[in-house]
């Protein structure tokens, strides 16, 4: 039987975990995004079907 405090604590740490994961994902996305865009542009330039 868990006390209300335990429930609040676990909900809070779950929320914090999700928040941190999102934050990390955003950071990674911001670092990778320009690279992805450049790669796509390069591919488009170098692809045979590009006119």
Tab-separated table of N, CA and C in Angstrom:
chain	number	residue	atom	x	y	z
A	1	UNK	N	0.858	-1.207	0.000
A	1	UNK	CA	0.000	0.000	0.000
A	1	UNK	C	0.886	1.246	0.000
A	2	UNK	N	0.768	2.061	-1.026
A	2	UNK	CA	1.640	3.230	-1.106
A	2	UNK	C	0.935	4.472	-0.577
A	3	UNK	N	1.686	5.290	0.109
A	3	UNK	CA	1.128	6.519	0.674
A	3	UNK	C	0.962	7.560	-0.429
A	4	UNK	N	0.105	8.552	-0.227
A	4	UNK	CA	-0.062	9.628	-1.207
A	4	UNK	C	1.280	10.279	-1.546
A	5	UNK	N	2.154	10.385	-0.528
A	5	UNK	CA	3.455	11.009	-0.787
A	5	UNK	C	4.230	10.210	-1.826
A	6	UNK	N	4.236	8.895	-1.680
A	6	UNK	CA	4.940	8.052	-2.639
A	6	UNK	C	4.361	8.196	-4.041
A	7	UNK	N	3.038	8.261	-4.109
A	7	UNK	CA	2.394	8.427	-5.418
A	7	UNK	C	2.808	9.752	-6.053
A	8	UNK	N	2.748	10.812	-5.262
A	8	UNK	CA	3.127	12.138	-5.769
A	8	UNK	C	4.586	12.132	-6.194
A	9	UNK	N	5.425	11.503	-5.355
A	9	UNK	CA	6.857	11.468	-5.651
A	9	UNK	C	7.125	10.725	-6.954
A	10	UNK	N	6.492	9.560	-7.119
A	10	UNK	CA	6.757	8.785	-8.329
A	10	UNK	C	6.195	9.486	-9.566
A	11	UNK	N	5.032	10.123	-9.421
A	11	UNK	CA	4.477	10.885	-10.541
A	11	UNK	C	5.410	12.045	-10.880
A	12	UNK	N	5.918	12.701	-9.850
A	12	UNK	CA	6.832	13.834	-10.053
A	12	UNK	C	8.108	13.403	-10.738
A	13	UNK	N	8.685	12.281	-10.299
A	13	UNK	CA	9.931	11.860	-10.926
A	13	UNK	C	9.693	11.340	-12.338
A	14	UNK	N	8.523	10.751	-12.577
A	14	UNK	CA	8.191	10.337	-13.940
A	14	UNK	C	8.103	11.560	-14.844
A	15	UNK	N	7.414	12.604	-14.366
A	15	UNK	CA	7.279	13.836	-15.143
A	15	UNK	C	8.645	14.462	-15.391
A	16	UNK	N	9.493	14.490	-14.349
A	16	UNK	CA	10.831	15.051	-14.497
A	16	UNK	C	11.635	14.242	-15.503
A	17	UNK	N	11.475	12.910	-15.458
A	17	UNK	CA	12.179	12.044	-16.405
A	17	UNK	C	11.771	12.350	-17.835
A	18	UNK	N	10.468	12.482	-18.049
A	18	UNK	CA	9.955	12.797	-19.391
A	18	UNK	C	10.489	14.150	-19.835
A	19	UNK	N	10.452	15.129	-18.922
A	19	UNK	CA	10.923	16.465	-19.249
A	19	UNK	C	12.390	16.437	-19.660
A	20	UNK	N	13.213	15.727	-18.872
A	20	UNK	CA	14.638	15.650	-19.173
A	20	UNK	C	14.880	14.944	-20.496
A	21	UNK	N	14.152	13.868	-20.749
A	21	UNK	CA	14.315	13.154	-22.013
A	21	UNK	C	13.968	14.059	-23.187
A	22	UNK	N	12.863	14.808	-23.060
A	22	UNK	CA	12.461	15.733	-24.120
A	22	UNK	C	13.549	16.768	-24.339
A	23	UNK	N	14.069	17.301	-23.222
A	23	UNK	CA	15.098	18.336	-23.306
A	23	UNK	C	16.317	17.794	-24.036
A	24	UNK	N	16.731	16.582	-23.657
A	24	UNK	CA	17.887	15.949	-24.303
A	24	UNK	C	17.605	15.743	-25.781
A	25	UNK	N	16.409	15.259	-26.093
A	25	UNK	CA	16.042	14.999	-27.483
A	25	UNK	C	16.081	16.296	-28.282
A	26	UNK	N	15.559	17.388	-27.707
A	26	UNK	CA	15.580	18.681	-28.385
A	26	UNK	C	17.002	19.133	-28.655
A	27	UNK	N	17.872	18.949	-27.646
A	27	UNK	CA	19.271	19.365	-27.791
A	27	UNK	C	19.929	18.583	-28.926
A	28	UNK	N	19.721	17.272	-28.905
A	28	UNK	CA	20.301	16.417	-29.939
A	28	UNK	C	19.744	16.816	-31.302
A	29	UNK	N	18.420	17.053	-31.356
A	29	UNK	CA	17.777	17.434	-32.615
A	29	UNK	C	18.387	18.714	-33.158
A	30	UNK	N	18.586	19.708	-32.264
A	30	UNK	CA	19.161	20.981	-32.700
A	30	UNK	C	20.570	20.796	-33.238
A	31	UNK	N	21.321	19.847	-32.648
A	31	UNK	CA	22.685	19.629	-33.121
A	31	UNK	C	22.695	18.872	-34.445
A	32	UNK	N	21.760	17.938	-34.594
A	32	UNK	CA	21.752	17.067	-35.779
A	32	UNK	C	21.045	17.723	-36.955
A	33	UNK	N	20.035	18.535	-36.680
A	33	UNK	CA	19.183	19.092	-37.724
A	33	UNK	C	19.959	19.768	-38.852
A	34	UNK	N	20.872	20.708	-38.559
A	34	UNK	CA	21.630	21.364	-39.640
A	34	UNK	C	22.401	20.352	-40.480
A	35	UNK	N	22.949	19.340	-39.821
A	35	UNK	CA	23.691	18.301	-40.535
A	35	UNK	C	22.769	17.548	-41.483
A	36	UNK	N	21.576	17.215	-40.975
A	36	UNK	CA	20.597	16.519	-41.818
A	36	UNK	C	20.235	17.366	-43.033
A	37	UNK	N	19.949	18.638	-42.800
A	37	UNK	CA	19.572	19.535	-43.890
A	37	UNK	C	20.686	19.580	-44.934
A	38	UNK	N	21.928	19.746	-44.474
A	38	UNK	CA	23.058	19.793	-45.401
A	38	UNK	C	23.195	18.496	-46.178
A	39	UNK	N	23.026	17.377	-45.491
A	39	UNK	CA	23.134	16.072	-46.143
A	39	UNK	C	22.073	15.935	-47.227
A	40	UNK	N	20.856	16.353	-46.899
A	40	UNK	CA	19.755	16.262	-47.863
A	40	UNK	C	20.042	17.157	-49.060
A	41	UNK	N	20.533	18.368	-48.811
A	41	UNK	CA	20.864	19.294	-49.904
A	41	UNK	C	21.951	18.692	-50.790
A	42	UNK	N	22.999	18.153	-50.166
A	42	UNK	CA	24.083	17.531	-50.926
A	42	UNK	C	23.544	16.392	-51.777
A	43	UNK	N	22.726	15.538	-51.149
A	43	UNK	CA	22.162	14.403	-51.868
A	43	UNK	C	21.351	14.876	-53.061
A	44	UNK	N	20.553	15.932	-52.820
A	44	UNK	CA	19.721	16.460	-53.895
A	44	UNK	C	20.587	16.958	-55.039
A	45	UNK	N	21.683	17.614	-54.707
A	45	UNK	CA	22.581	18.160	-55.717
A	45	UNK	C	23.251	17.036	-56.502
A	46	UNK	N	23.631	15.961	-55.759
A	46	UNK	CA	24.430	14.900	-56.377
A	46	UNK	C	23.593	13.792	-56.981
A	47	UNK	N	22.277	13.838	-56.761
A	47	UNK	CA	21.461	12.721	-57.241
A	47	UNK	C	21.294	12.822	-58.754
A	48	UNK	N	21.275	11.689	-59.442
A	48	UNK	CA	21.208	11.670	-60.912
A	48	UNK	C	19.930	12.307	-61.452
A	49	UNK	N	18.809	12.166	-60.695
A	49	UNK	CA	17.562	12.697	-61.224
A	49	UNK	C	17.359	14.175	-60.919
A	50	UNK	N	18.324	14.826	-60.292
A	50	UNK	CA	18.228	16.277	-60.077
A	50	UNK	C	18.528	16.960	-61.423
A	51	UNK	N	17.623	17.819	-61.832
A	51	UNK	CA	17.814	18.483	-63.138
A	51	UNK	C	18.747	19.682	-62.985
